[in-house]
Short mmCIF file of C-alpha atoms and ligand atoms in Angstrom, two decimals:
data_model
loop_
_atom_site.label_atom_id
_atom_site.label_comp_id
_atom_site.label_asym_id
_atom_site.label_seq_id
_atom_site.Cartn_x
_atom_site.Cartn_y
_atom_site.Cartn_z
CA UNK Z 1 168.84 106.33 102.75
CA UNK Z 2 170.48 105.65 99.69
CA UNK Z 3 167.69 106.40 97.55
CA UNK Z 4 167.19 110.11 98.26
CA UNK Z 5 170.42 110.89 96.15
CA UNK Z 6 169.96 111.64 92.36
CA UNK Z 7 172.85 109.67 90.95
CA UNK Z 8 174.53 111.86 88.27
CA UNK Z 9 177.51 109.63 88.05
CA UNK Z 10 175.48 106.76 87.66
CA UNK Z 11 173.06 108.20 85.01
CA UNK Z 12 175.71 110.04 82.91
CA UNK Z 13 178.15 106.47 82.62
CA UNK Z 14 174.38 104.59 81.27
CA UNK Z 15 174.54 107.12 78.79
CA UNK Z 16 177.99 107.28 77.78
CA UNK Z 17 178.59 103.34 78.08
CA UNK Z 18 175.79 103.61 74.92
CA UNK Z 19 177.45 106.07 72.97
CA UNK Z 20 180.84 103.95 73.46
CA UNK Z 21 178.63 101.00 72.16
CA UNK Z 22 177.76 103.84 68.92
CA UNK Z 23 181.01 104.51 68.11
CA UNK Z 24 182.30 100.80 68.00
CA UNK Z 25 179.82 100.17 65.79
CA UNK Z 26 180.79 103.23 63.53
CA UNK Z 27 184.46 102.16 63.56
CA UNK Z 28 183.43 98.73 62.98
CA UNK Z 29 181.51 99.84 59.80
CA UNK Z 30 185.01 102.19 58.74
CA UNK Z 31 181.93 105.08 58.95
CA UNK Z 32 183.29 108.57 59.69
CA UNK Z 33 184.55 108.94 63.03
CA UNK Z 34 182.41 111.69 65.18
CA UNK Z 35 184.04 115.26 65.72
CA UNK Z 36 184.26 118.01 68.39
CA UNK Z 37 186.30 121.24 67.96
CA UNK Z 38 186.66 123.31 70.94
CA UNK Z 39 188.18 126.78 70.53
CA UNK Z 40 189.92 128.23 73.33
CA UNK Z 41 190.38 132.24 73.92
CA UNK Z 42 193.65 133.64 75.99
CA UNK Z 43 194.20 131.06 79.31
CA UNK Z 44 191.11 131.30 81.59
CA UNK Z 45 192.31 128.57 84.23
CA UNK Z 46 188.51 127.32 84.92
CA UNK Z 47 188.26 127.27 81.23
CA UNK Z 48 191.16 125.27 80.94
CA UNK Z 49 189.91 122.51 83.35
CA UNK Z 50 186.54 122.31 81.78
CA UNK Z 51 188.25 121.81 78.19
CA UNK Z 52 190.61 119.25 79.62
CA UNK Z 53 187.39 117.36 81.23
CA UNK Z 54 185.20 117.36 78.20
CA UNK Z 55 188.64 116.16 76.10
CA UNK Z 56 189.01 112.80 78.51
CA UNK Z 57 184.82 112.04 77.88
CA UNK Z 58 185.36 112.33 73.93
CA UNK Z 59 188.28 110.69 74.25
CA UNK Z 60 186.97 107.99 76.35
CA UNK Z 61 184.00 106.77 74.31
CA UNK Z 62 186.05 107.52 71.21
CA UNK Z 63 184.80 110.96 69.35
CA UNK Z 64 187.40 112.61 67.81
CA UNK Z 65 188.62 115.96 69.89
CA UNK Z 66 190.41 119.08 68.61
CA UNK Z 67 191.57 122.06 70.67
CA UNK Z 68 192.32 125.35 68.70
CA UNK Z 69 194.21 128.14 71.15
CA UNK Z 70 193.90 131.61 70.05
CA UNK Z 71 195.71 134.44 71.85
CA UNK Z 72 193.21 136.60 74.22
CA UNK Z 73 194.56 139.29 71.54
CA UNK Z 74 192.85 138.05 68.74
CA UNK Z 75 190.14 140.14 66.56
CA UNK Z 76 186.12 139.21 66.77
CA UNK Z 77 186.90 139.25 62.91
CA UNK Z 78 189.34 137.06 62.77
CA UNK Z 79 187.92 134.31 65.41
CA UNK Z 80 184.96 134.25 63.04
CA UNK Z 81 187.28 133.56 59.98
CA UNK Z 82 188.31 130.16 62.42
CA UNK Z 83 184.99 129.37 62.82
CA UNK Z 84 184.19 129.68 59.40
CA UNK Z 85 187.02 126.95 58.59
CA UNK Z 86 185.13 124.57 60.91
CA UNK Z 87 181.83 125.62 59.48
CA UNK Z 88 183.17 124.49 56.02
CA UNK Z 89 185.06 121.28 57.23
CA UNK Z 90 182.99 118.10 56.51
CA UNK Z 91 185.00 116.05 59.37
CA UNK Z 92 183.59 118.37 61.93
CA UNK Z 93 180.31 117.95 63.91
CA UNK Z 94 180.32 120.15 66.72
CA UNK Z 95 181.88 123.77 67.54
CA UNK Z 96 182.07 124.36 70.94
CA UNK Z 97 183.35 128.15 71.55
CA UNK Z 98 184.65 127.63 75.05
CA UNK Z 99 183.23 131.02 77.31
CA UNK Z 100 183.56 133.52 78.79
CA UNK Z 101 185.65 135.03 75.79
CA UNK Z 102 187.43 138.25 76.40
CA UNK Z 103 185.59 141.44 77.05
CA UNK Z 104 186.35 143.07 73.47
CA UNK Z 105 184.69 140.25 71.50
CA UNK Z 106 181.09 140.08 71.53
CA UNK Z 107 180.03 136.77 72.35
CA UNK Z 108 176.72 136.63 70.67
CA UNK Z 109 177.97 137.47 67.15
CA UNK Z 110 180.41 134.59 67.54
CA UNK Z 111 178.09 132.00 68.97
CA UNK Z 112 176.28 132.87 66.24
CA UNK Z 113 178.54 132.89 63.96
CA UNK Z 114 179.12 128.88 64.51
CA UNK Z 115 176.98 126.72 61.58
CA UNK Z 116 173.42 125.86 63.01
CA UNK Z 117 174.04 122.22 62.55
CA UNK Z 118 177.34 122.44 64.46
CA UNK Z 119 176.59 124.15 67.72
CA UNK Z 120 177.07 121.61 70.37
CA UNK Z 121 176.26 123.78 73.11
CA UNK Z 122 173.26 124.83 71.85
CA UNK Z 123 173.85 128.79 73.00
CA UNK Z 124 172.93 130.15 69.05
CA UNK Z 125 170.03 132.43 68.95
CA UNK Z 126 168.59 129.89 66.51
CA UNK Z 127 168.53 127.04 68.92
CA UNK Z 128 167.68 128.61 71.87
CA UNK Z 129 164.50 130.16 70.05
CA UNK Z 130 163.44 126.41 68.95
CA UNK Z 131 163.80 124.90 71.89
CA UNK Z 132 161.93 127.76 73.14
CA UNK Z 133 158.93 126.50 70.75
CA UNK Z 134 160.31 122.73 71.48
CA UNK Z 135 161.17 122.09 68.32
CA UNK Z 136 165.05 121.17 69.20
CA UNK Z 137 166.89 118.32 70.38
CA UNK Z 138 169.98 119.42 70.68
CA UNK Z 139 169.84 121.57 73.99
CA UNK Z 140 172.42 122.96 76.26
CA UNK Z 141 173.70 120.38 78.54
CA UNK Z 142 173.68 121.02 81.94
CA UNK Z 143 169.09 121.52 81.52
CA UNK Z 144 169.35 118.78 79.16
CA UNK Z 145 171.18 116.22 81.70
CA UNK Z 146 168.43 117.67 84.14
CA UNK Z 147 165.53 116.73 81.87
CA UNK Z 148 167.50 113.67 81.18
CA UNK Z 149 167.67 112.84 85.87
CA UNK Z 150 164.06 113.59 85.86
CA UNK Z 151 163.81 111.14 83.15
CA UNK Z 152 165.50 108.36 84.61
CA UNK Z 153 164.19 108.62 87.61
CA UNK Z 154 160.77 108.64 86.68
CA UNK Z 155 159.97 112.10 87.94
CA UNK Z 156 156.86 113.30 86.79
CA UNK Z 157 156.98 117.47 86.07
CA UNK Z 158 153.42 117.72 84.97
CA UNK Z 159 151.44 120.43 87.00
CA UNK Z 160 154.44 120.49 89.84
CA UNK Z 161 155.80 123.51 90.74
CA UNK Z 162 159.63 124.00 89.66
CA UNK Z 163 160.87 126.96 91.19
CA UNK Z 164 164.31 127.45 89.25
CA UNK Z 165 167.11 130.18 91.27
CA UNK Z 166 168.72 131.73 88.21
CA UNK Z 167 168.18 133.06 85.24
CA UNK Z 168 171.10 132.35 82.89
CA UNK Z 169 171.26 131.69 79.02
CA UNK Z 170 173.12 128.47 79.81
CA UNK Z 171 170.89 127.08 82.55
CA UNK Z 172 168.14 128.93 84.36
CA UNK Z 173 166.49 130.42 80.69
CA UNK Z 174 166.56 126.91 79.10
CA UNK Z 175 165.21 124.51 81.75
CA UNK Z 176 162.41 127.20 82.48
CA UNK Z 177 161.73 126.72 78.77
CA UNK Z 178 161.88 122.86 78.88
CA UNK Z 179 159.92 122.14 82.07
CA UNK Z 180 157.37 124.60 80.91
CA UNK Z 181 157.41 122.28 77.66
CA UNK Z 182 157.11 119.61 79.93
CA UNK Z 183 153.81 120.86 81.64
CA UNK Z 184 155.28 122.07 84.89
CA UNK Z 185 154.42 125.58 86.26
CA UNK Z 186 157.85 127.26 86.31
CA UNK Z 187 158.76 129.93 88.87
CA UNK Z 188 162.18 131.80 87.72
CA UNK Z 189 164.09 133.57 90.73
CA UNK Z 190 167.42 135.06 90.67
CA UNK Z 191 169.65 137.23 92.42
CA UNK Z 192 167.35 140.56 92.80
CA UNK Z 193 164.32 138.77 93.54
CA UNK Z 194 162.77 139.81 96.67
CA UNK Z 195 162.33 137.45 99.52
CA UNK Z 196 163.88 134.81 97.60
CA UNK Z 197 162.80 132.20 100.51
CA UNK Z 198 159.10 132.98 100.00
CA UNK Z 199 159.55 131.37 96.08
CA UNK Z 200 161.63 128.53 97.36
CA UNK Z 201 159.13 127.27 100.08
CA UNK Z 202 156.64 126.75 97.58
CA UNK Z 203 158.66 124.79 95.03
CA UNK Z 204 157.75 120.51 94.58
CA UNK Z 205 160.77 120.78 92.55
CA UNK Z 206 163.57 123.36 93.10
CA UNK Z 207 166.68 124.30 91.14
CA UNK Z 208 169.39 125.87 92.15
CA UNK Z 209 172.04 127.22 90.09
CA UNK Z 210 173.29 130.55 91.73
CA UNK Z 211 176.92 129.49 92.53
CA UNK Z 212 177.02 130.83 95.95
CA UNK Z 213 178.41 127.70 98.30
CA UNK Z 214 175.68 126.54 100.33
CA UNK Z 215 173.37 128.99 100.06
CA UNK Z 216 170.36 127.12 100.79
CA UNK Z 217 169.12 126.09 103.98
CA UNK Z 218 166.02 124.01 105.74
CA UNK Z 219 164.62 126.73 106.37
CA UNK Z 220 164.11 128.19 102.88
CA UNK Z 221 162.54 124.79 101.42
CA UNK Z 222 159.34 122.67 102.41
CA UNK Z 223 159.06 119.05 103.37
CA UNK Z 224 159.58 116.39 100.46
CA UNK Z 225 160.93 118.85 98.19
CA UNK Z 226 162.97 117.68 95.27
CA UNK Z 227 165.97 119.55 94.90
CA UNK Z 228 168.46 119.94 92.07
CA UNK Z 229 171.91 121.00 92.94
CA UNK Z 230 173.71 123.09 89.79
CA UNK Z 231 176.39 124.88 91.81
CA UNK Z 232 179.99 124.13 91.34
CA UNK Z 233 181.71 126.04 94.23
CA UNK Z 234 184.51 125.81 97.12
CA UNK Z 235 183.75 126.14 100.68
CA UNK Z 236 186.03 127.79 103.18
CA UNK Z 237 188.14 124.26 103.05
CA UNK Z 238 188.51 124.72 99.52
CA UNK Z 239 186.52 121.45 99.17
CA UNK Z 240 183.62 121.41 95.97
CA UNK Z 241 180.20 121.81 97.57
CA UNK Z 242 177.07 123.16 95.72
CA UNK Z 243 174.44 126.12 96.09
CA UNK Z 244 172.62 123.63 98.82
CA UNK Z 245 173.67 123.11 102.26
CA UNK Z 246 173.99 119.46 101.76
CA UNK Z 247 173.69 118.37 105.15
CA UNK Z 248 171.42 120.86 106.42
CA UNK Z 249 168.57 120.07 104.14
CA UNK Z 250 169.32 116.45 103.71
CA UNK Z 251 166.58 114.71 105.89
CA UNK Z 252 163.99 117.37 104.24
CA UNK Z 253 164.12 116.32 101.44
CA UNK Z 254 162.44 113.59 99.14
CA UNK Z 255 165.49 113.62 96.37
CA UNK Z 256 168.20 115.70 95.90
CA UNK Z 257 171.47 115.25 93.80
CA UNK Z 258 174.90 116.05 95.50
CA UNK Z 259 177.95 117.99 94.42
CA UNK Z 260 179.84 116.43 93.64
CA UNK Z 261 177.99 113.68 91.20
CA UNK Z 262 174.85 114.82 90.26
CA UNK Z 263 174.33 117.87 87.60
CA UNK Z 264 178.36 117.85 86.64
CA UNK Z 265 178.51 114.33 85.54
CA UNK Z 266 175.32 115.23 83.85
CA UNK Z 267 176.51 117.83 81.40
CA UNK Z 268 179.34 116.25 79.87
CA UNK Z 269 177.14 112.50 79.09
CA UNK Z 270 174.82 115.40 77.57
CA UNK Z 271 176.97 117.23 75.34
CA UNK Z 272 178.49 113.81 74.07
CA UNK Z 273 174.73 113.07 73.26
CA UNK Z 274 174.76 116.61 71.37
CA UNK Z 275 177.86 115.56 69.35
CA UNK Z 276 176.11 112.62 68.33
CA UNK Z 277 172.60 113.93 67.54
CA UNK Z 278 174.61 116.17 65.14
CA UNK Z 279 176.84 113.52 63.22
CA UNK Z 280 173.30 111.71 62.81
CA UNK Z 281 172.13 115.12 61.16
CA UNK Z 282 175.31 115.36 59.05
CA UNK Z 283 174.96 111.99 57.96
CA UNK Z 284 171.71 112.14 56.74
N1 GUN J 301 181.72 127.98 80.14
C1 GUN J 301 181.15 127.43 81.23
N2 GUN J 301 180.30 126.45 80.87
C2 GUN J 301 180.33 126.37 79.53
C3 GUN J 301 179.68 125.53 78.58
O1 GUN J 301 178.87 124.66 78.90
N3 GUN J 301 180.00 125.76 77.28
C4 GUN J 301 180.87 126.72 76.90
N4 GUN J 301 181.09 126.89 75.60
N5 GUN J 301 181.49 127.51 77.76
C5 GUN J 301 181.22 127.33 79.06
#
């Protein structure tokens, strides 16, 4: 039954074992080594886990990683003068503004502030509007690790029906931008849609990336759906489960990837792949 599960863990360590194999070979050459500043605002605790798991990846295939802590006090004015140091600092590649930021600052102006060439995450008004046109490769990394499972395992988008359940600027408004790229017809749900189940029966491929635990049920999906699992969230054990009731829909389905070890692996093996599609550009 093996072969139902989308394999994040597996497809994210192909990828990073061949970035390890990059940067051996840019060390071996005494090239530049690759660079990722993160800035941290104030002491979000999720934000601090996140940080701390993209720091052991870098660290692990051997990019260079910087944290800069700034107080949740600090002035939209003067967290663009930071970024502005990175923006001017040859040894950096990628600028990752860790979010949410506090409420005061206004996160658009400083994602946008961050040098074109240097956003990692791929959140800049520039970026997103390319990839909108697909004209991008860097591209935020929890649709790009998606495009990247569909990829590897050999799942054909063109003309199927992806029904995606949420419409963020870090997930659900990218990937409806790259599977429409990719020639699927894209359904985008979220959370005032009306008779949400209606949308979700009809998807070949569905997405879900609500963060409410276990939201989704047999009953809401059709037979031999594939299903993508985004949500990060605790059940009432406090164990990680996603937005799909795992066991519920399980002999449903055709594919589906779990939580934990699909989409999660996913993202970090994707914005490695960012930070090196950047040094490339840099090094040009
Ligand atoms: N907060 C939650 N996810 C992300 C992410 O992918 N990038 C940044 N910068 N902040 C986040």
């Amino acid at each position: 039954m093996k072969e139902k599960i989308i394999d994040g863990k597996l497809v994210a360590s192909k990828i990073k074992a061949k970035i390890t194999a990059e940067i051996n070979n840019i060390k071996m050459n005494n090239y530049r080594t690759p660079k990722l500043c993160v800035i941290q605002v104030g002491n979000n605790v999720a934000s601090s886990t996140y940080i701390k798991n993209k720091k052991i990846a870098c660290e692990k295939v051997g990019i260079l990683f910087s944290l800069l802590k700034y107080p949740a006090t600090i002035t939209e004015k003067e967290l663009i003068e930071h970024i502005m140091t990175l923006n001017n600092d040859p040894d950096v590649d990628g600028i990752l503004v860790q979010l949410p930021l506090p409420d005061h600052i206004d996160t658009n102006k400083i994602i946008d502030a961050i040098d074109v060439l240097k956003d990692v995450d791929g959140f800049s008004s520039h970026v997103l509007g390319n990839l909108m046109i697909n004209k991008t490769k860097v591209v935020p990394a929890t649709p790009k690790g998606i495009m990247s499972l569909f990829n590897y395992y050999n799942i054909d988008l063109v003309g199927q029906h992806v029904v995606i359940v949420g419409r963020s600027n870090i997930v659900g408004k990218p990937l409806a931008n790259l599977t429409i790229n990719a020639h699927a017809t894209v359904t985008v749900c979220h959370s005032k849609t009306n008779n949400l189940s209606y949308y979700t029966k009809q998807a070949d491929i569905l997405v879900m990336a609500v963060g409410k635990p276990k939201m989704l049920t047999k009953e809401m999906i059709k037979e031999n759906v594939i299903i993508i699992d985004v949500g990060t969230n605790r059940d009432k054990n406090n164990k990680l489960c996603g937005d799909v009731y795992f066991d519920d829909v399980y002999s449903k389905v055709k594919m589906i990837s779990p939580v934990p070890g699909g989409v999660g692996p996913m993202t970090i093996a994707s914005l490695l792949e960012n930070i090196m599609h950047l040094y490339e550009l840099h090094n040009k």
